[in-house]
Short mmCIF file of N, CA and C in Angstrom, two decimals:
data_model
loop_
_atom_site.label_atom_id
_atom_site.label_comp_id
_atom_site.label_asym_id
_atom_site.label_seq_id
_atom_site.Cartn_x
_atom_site.Cartn_y
_atom_site.Cartn_z
N GLN A 12 -7.41 5.95 4.38
CA GLN A 12 -6.47 4.85 4.36
C GLN A 12 -5.10 5.32 3.90
N VAL A 13 -4.09 4.64 4.40
CA VAL A 13 -2.70 4.94 4.06
C VAL A 13 -2.05 3.69 3.50
N GLN A 14 -1.30 3.86 2.44
CA GLN A 14 -0.56 2.74 1.86
C GLN A 14 0.94 3.04 1.88
N LEU A 15 1.71 2.02 2.17
CA LEU A 15 3.17 2.09 2.10
C LEU A 15 3.63 1.11 1.02
N VAL A 16 4.41 1.59 0.09
CA VAL A 16 4.89 0.74 -1.00
C VAL A 16 6.40 0.81 -1.05
N GLU A 17 7.03 -0.37 -0.89
CA GLU A 17 8.48 -0.45 -0.96
C GLU A 17 8.92 -0.80 -2.38
N SER A 18 10.14 -0.42 -2.71
CA SER A 18 10.72 -0.77 -4.00
C SER A 18 12.24 -0.76 -3.89
N GLY A 19 12.88 -1.40 -4.88
CA GLY A 19 14.32 -1.34 -4.97
C GLY A 19 15.07 -2.58 -4.51
N GLY A 20 14.37 -3.57 -4.02
CA GLY A 20 15.05 -4.78 -3.59
C GLY A 20 15.60 -5.56 -4.77
N GLY A 21 16.38 -6.58 -4.46
CA GLY A 21 16.93 -7.41 -5.53
C GLY A 21 18.01 -8.33 -5.03
N LEU A 22 18.74 -8.90 -5.98
CA LEU A 22 19.82 -9.84 -5.70
C LEU A 22 21.15 -9.16 -6.00
N VAL A 23 22.03 -9.13 -5.02
CA VAL A 23 23.35 -8.54 -5.20
C VAL A 23 24.40 -9.47 -4.60
N GLN A 24 25.65 -9.21 -4.94
CA GLN A 24 26.74 -9.98 -4.36
C GLN A 24 27.27 -9.27 -3.12
N ALA A 25 27.90 -10.04 -2.28
CA ALA A 25 28.49 -9.48 -1.06
C ALA A 25 29.45 -8.36 -1.42
N GLY A 26 29.39 -7.27 -0.68
CA GLY A 26 30.23 -6.12 -0.92
C GLY A 26 29.59 -5.05 -1.79
N GLU A 27 28.52 -5.39 -2.45
CA GLU A 27 27.84 -4.43 -3.32
C GLU A 27 26.86 -3.57 -2.53
N SER A 28 26.26 -2.62 -3.25
CA SER A 28 25.33 -1.68 -2.62
C SER A 28 23.95 -1.79 -3.25
N LEU A 29 22.97 -1.32 -2.49
CA LEU A 29 21.59 -1.33 -2.94
C LEU A 29 20.85 -0.23 -2.20
N ARG A 30 19.91 0.42 -2.88
CA ARG A 30 19.07 1.42 -2.20
C ARG A 30 17.62 1.01 -2.37
N ILE A 31 16.93 0.96 -1.25
CA ILE A 31 15.51 0.67 -1.26
C ILE A 31 14.75 1.90 -0.79
N SER A 32 13.49 1.98 -1.21
CA SER A 32 12.69 3.13 -0.84
C SER A 32 11.28 2.70 -0.44
N CYS A 33 10.61 3.57 0.27
CA CYS A 33 9.24 3.32 0.73
C CYS A 33 8.48 4.62 0.64
N SER A 34 7.38 4.60 -0.10
CA SER A 34 6.57 5.80 -0.27
C SER A 34 5.21 5.62 0.37
N ALA A 35 4.79 6.63 1.10
CA ALA A 35 3.49 6.61 1.74
C ALA A 35 2.51 7.45 0.95
N SER A 36 1.30 6.96 0.82
CA SER A 36 0.26 7.71 0.11
C SER A 36 -1.08 7.49 0.80
N GLY A 37 -2.02 8.35 0.47
CA GLY A 37 -3.34 8.23 1.06
C GLY A 37 -3.65 9.41 1.95
N SER A 38 -4.46 9.15 2.96
CA SER A 38 -4.90 10.20 3.88
C SER A 38 -3.85 10.43 4.96
N ILE A 39 -2.80 11.15 4.57
CA ILE A 39 -1.69 11.40 5.47
C ILE A 39 -1.85 12.78 6.10
N PHE A 40 -1.85 12.81 7.43
CA PHE A 40 -1.94 14.09 8.13
C PHE A 40 -0.55 14.52 8.60
N SER A 41 0.13 13.60 9.31
CA SER A 41 1.46 13.92 9.82
C SER A 41 2.21 12.61 10.06
N ILE A 42 3.42 12.53 9.54
CA ILE A 42 4.24 11.33 9.75
C ILE A 42 5.29 11.64 10.81
N ASN A 43 5.34 10.85 11.84
CA ASN A 43 6.37 11.00 12.86
C ASN A 43 7.62 10.25 12.41
N SER A 44 7.73 9.00 12.72
CA SER A 44 8.92 8.25 12.35
C SER A 44 8.63 7.32 11.17
N MET A 45 9.67 7.03 10.43
CA MET A 45 9.61 6.03 9.36
C MET A 45 10.77 5.08 9.59
N ASP A 46 10.49 3.80 9.56
CA ASP A 46 11.46 2.80 9.98
C ASP A 46 11.59 1.69 8.94
N TRP A 47 12.73 1.02 9.00
CA TRP A 47 12.95 -0.18 8.20
C TRP A 47 13.18 -1.36 9.15
N TYR A 48 12.44 -2.42 8.89
CA TYR A 48 12.62 -3.66 9.62
C TYR A 48 13.12 -4.71 8.63
N ARG A 49 13.75 -5.73 9.15
CA ARG A 49 14.24 -6.85 8.33
C ARG A 49 13.74 -8.15 8.96
N GLN A 50 13.24 -9.00 8.07
CA GLN A 50 12.83 -10.33 8.55
C GLN A 50 13.47 -11.39 7.67
N ALA A 51 14.37 -12.17 8.26
CA ALA A 51 15.01 -13.27 7.56
C ALA A 51 14.16 -14.52 7.77
N PRO A 52 14.29 -15.51 6.88
CA PRO A 52 13.50 -16.73 6.99
C PRO A 52 13.67 -17.39 8.35
N GLY A 53 12.56 -17.67 9.00
CA GLY A 53 12.59 -18.34 10.28
C GLY A 53 13.00 -17.49 11.45
N LYS A 54 13.17 -16.19 11.22
CA LYS A 54 13.61 -15.30 12.30
C LYS A 54 12.56 -14.23 12.55
N ARG A 55 12.70 -13.55 13.66
CA ARG A 55 11.77 -12.49 14.01
C ARG A 55 12.06 -11.24 13.19
N ARG A 56 11.12 -10.33 13.18
CA ARG A 56 11.28 -9.06 12.49
C ARG A 56 12.07 -8.11 13.40
N ASP A 57 13.20 -7.63 12.90
CA ASP A 57 14.06 -6.77 13.70
C ASP A 57 14.14 -5.37 13.11
N LEU A 58 14.20 -4.38 13.98
CA LEU A 58 14.38 -3.00 13.54
C LEU A 58 15.81 -2.80 13.05
N VAL A 59 15.94 -2.27 11.85
CA VAL A 59 17.25 -2.04 11.26
C VAL A 59 17.65 -0.58 11.37
N ALA A 60 16.72 0.31 11.01
CA ALA A 60 17.01 1.74 11.03
C ALA A 60 15.71 2.52 11.16
N ALA A 61 15.83 3.71 11.73
CA ALA A 61 14.66 4.56 11.92
C ALA A 61 15.05 6.02 11.76
N ILE A 62 14.09 6.84 11.35
CA ILE A 62 14.35 8.27 11.22
C ILE A 62 13.09 9.04 11.62
N THR A 63 13.28 10.08 12.42
CA THR A 63 12.15 10.90 12.86
C THR A 63 11.89 12.01 11.85
N SER A 64 10.80 12.72 12.05
CA SER A 64 10.47 13.82 11.15
C SER A 64 11.52 14.92 11.22
N GLY A 65 12.21 14.99 12.35
CA GLY A 65 13.24 16.00 12.49
C GLY A 65 14.60 15.56 11.99
N GLY A 66 14.70 14.31 11.57
CA GLY A 66 15.95 13.82 11.00
C GLY A 66 16.84 13.03 11.94
N SER A 67 16.41 12.82 13.17
CA SER A 67 17.20 11.98 14.07
C SER A 67 17.12 10.54 13.61
N THR A 68 18.25 9.84 13.71
CA THR A 68 18.32 8.48 13.17
C THR A 68 18.74 7.48 14.23
N TYR A 69 18.38 6.23 13.95
CA TYR A 69 18.79 5.09 14.78
C TYR A 69 19.21 3.98 13.84
N TYR A 70 20.28 3.26 14.22
CA TYR A 70 20.72 2.09 13.47
C TYR A 70 20.98 0.94 14.42
N SER A 71 20.66 -0.26 13.99
CA SER A 71 21.03 -1.42 14.77
C SER A 71 22.54 -1.60 14.66
N ASP A 72 23.11 -2.26 15.63
CA ASP A 72 24.57 -2.45 15.63
C ASP A 72 25.04 -3.21 14.39
N SER A 73 24.21 -4.09 13.88
CA SER A 73 24.62 -4.93 12.76
C SER A 73 24.78 -4.15 11.45
N VAL A 74 24.17 -2.96 11.36
CA VAL A 74 24.24 -2.21 10.09
C VAL A 74 24.93 -0.85 10.26
N LYS A 75 25.23 -0.49 11.50
CA LYS A 75 25.82 0.82 11.76
C LYS A 75 27.13 0.98 10.98
N GLY A 76 27.25 2.10 10.28
CA GLY A 76 28.44 2.36 9.49
C GLY A 76 28.34 1.87 8.06
N ARG A 77 27.34 1.06 7.76
CA ARG A 77 27.16 0.52 6.40
C ARG A 77 25.87 1.01 5.75
N PHE A 78 24.84 1.19 6.57
CA PHE A 78 23.53 1.61 6.05
C PHE A 78 23.28 3.07 6.43
N THR A 79 22.55 3.77 5.55
CA THR A 79 22.15 5.15 5.82
C THR A 79 20.68 5.31 5.51
N ILE A 80 19.92 5.78 6.50
CA ILE A 80 18.51 6.04 6.30
C ILE A 80 18.30 7.53 6.08
N SER A 81 17.41 7.87 5.15
CA SER A 81 17.10 9.27 4.89
C SER A 81 15.63 9.37 4.48
N ARG A 82 15.11 10.57 4.50
CA ARG A 82 13.71 10.73 4.11
C ARG A 82 13.50 12.05 3.39
N ASP A 83 12.50 12.04 2.53
CA ASP A 83 12.08 13.24 1.82
C ASP A 83 10.66 13.52 2.31
N ASN A 84 10.55 14.46 3.22
CA ASN A 84 9.24 14.73 3.82
C ASN A 84 8.23 15.23 2.80
N ALA A 85 8.69 15.96 1.80
CA ALA A 85 7.77 16.48 0.79
C ALA A 85 7.15 15.35 -0.03
N LYS A 86 7.90 14.25 -0.17
CA LYS A 86 7.42 13.11 -0.95
C LYS A 86 6.91 11.97 -0.08
N ASN A 87 6.95 12.17 1.25
CA ASN A 87 6.53 11.11 2.18
C ASN A 87 7.24 9.80 1.87
N THR A 88 8.54 9.90 1.64
CA THR A 88 9.34 8.76 1.22
C THR A 88 10.56 8.60 2.11
N VAL A 89 10.87 7.36 2.43
CA VAL A 89 12.07 7.05 3.20
C VAL A 89 12.94 6.13 2.37
N TYR A 90 14.24 6.32 2.49
CA TYR A 90 15.21 5.54 1.74
C TYR A 90 16.14 4.81 2.69
N LEU A 91 16.68 3.70 2.21
CA LEU A 91 17.72 3.00 2.96
C LEU A 91 18.84 2.66 1.98
N GLN A 92 19.94 3.36 2.13
CA GLN A 92 21.12 3.08 1.32
C GLN A 92 21.94 2.03 2.04
N MET A 93 22.16 0.91 1.39
CA MET A 93 22.85 -0.22 2.00
C MET A 93 24.16 -0.46 1.26
N ASN A 94 25.25 -0.26 1.95
CA ASN A 94 26.58 -0.46 1.37
C ASN A 94 27.27 -1.65 2.02
N SER A 95 28.28 -2.16 1.35
CA SER A 95 29.07 -3.28 1.89
C SER A 95 28.16 -4.39 2.38
N LEU A 96 27.23 -4.77 1.54
CA LEU A 96 26.24 -5.77 1.94
C LEU A 96 26.88 -7.12 2.23
N LYS A 97 26.30 -7.80 3.21
CA LYS A 97 26.77 -9.12 3.63
C LYS A 97 25.64 -10.14 3.44
N PRO A 98 25.99 -11.41 3.31
CA PRO A 98 24.92 -12.43 3.18
C PRO A 98 23.92 -12.38 4.34
N GLU A 99 24.39 -12.02 5.53
CA GLU A 99 23.48 -11.97 6.68
C GLU A 99 22.52 -10.79 6.62
N ASP A 100 22.67 -9.91 5.63
CA ASP A 100 21.71 -8.83 5.44
C ASP A 100 20.49 -9.30 4.65
N THR A 101 20.54 -10.52 4.17
CA THR A 101 19.44 -11.07 3.39
C THR A 101 18.16 -11.13 4.20
N GLY A 102 17.05 -10.75 3.55
CA GLY A 102 15.77 -10.82 4.21
C GLY A 102 14.75 -9.95 3.48
N VAL A 103 13.56 -9.93 4.01
CA VAL A 103 12.52 -9.03 3.52
C VAL A 103 12.60 -7.75 4.33
N TYR A 104 12.75 -6.66 3.63
CA TYR A 104 12.84 -5.35 4.29
C TYR A 104 11.46 -4.71 4.25
N ILE A 105 10.97 -4.41 5.44
CA ILE A 105 9.59 -3.96 5.58
C ILE A 105 9.58 -2.55 6.15
N CYS A 106 8.81 -1.69 5.53
CA CYS A 106 8.72 -0.29 5.94
C CYS A 106 7.59 -0.12 6.96
N ASN A 107 7.85 0.71 7.95
CA ASN A 107 6.83 1.05 8.94
C ASN A 107 6.78 2.56 9.11
N ALA A 108 5.59 3.10 9.26
CA ALA A 108 5.44 4.54 9.49
C ALA A 108 4.50 4.78 10.66
N GLU A 109 4.93 5.62 11.57
CA GLU A 109 4.12 6.03 12.70
C GLU A 109 3.54 7.41 12.38
N MET A 110 2.20 7.48 12.32
CA MET A 110 1.58 8.71 11.87
C MET A 110 0.59 9.25 12.90
N ARG A 111 0.46 10.53 12.88
CA ARG A 111 -0.55 11.19 13.71
C ARG A 111 -1.72 11.57 12.82
N GLY A 112 -2.93 11.16 13.22
CA GLY A 112 -4.10 11.48 12.43
C GLY A 112 -4.65 12.86 12.75
N ALA A 113 -5.63 13.25 11.96
CA ALA A 113 -6.26 14.54 12.19
C ALA A 113 -6.96 14.59 13.55
N ASN A 114 -7.28 13.42 14.09
CA ASN A 114 -7.90 13.34 15.41
C ASN A 114 -6.87 13.29 16.53
N ASP A 115 -5.60 13.49 16.18
CA ASP A 115 -4.48 13.52 17.12
C ASP A 115 -4.14 12.15 17.69
N ARG A 116 -4.70 11.10 17.12
CA ARG A 116 -4.35 9.75 17.55
C ARG A 116 -3.18 9.24 16.70
N MET A 117 -2.41 8.32 17.26
CA MET A 117 -1.27 7.74 16.56
C MET A 117 -1.68 6.46 15.86
N TYR A 118 -1.17 6.26 14.67
CA TYR A 118 -1.45 5.06 13.89
C TYR A 118 -0.13 4.49 13.37
N SER A 119 -0.08 3.17 13.21
CA SER A 119 1.10 2.50 12.69
C SER A 119 0.71 1.76 11.42
N TYR A 120 1.48 1.98 10.37
CA TYR A 120 1.21 1.34 9.09
C TYR A 120 2.43 0.56 8.63
N TRP A 121 2.16 -0.54 7.91
CA TRP A 121 3.23 -1.42 7.42
C TRP A 121 3.10 -1.61 5.92
N GLY A 122 4.25 -1.70 5.26
CA GLY A 122 4.27 -2.07 3.86
C GLY A 122 4.30 -3.58 3.71
N GLN A 123 4.34 -4.03 2.46
CA GLN A 123 4.35 -5.47 2.18
C GLN A 123 5.77 -6.04 2.21
N GLY A 124 6.75 -5.17 2.05
CA GLY A 124 8.13 -5.63 2.10
C GLY A 124 8.75 -5.78 0.72
N THR A 125 10.06 -5.68 0.69
CA THR A 125 10.82 -5.91 -0.54
C THR A 125 11.98 -6.85 -0.22
N GLN A 126 12.19 -7.83 -1.07
CA GLN A 126 13.20 -8.87 -0.81
C GLN A 126 14.59 -8.36 -1.19
N VAL A 127 15.52 -8.54 -0.27
CA VAL A 127 16.94 -8.26 -0.53
C VAL A 127 17.70 -9.56 -0.30
N THR A 128 18.42 -9.98 -1.32
CA THR A 128 19.20 -11.21 -1.22
C THR A 128 20.65 -10.90 -1.55
N VAL A 129 21.54 -11.26 -0.63
CA VAL A 129 22.96 -11.02 -0.82
C VAL A 129 23.67 -12.37 -0.92
N SER A 130 24.28 -12.60 -2.05
CA SER A 130 24.97 -13.86 -2.26
C SER A 130 26.45 -13.72 -1.89
N SER A 131 27.02 -14.81 -1.45
CA SER A 131 28.44 -14.78 -1.02
C SER A 131 29.38 -15.09 -2.17
#
């Protein structure tokens, strides 16, 4: 079994910064991509940022230039540095990891999420 645990969420004011992290533990063979999704109340879960094992990154247009995703492969941890936060960034930030098992099959795991609230 694999567990993903997010941390670092909280309440900040618009314009401030916050860093959240997600650590994977358990029977990890190989992690391909690690991603951050955001789900606001009453809205669908949207991909915010992603990073591959080789360090290639993706950002949604809404966060490009403000958010930075990074990962520490030795610690099986992904980070999301969020700068110049806006009220519309409010939501539950959920970590996802795409992993390859020892049987060469792909698996997708999700964390429970961490709440980020940005006040105006």
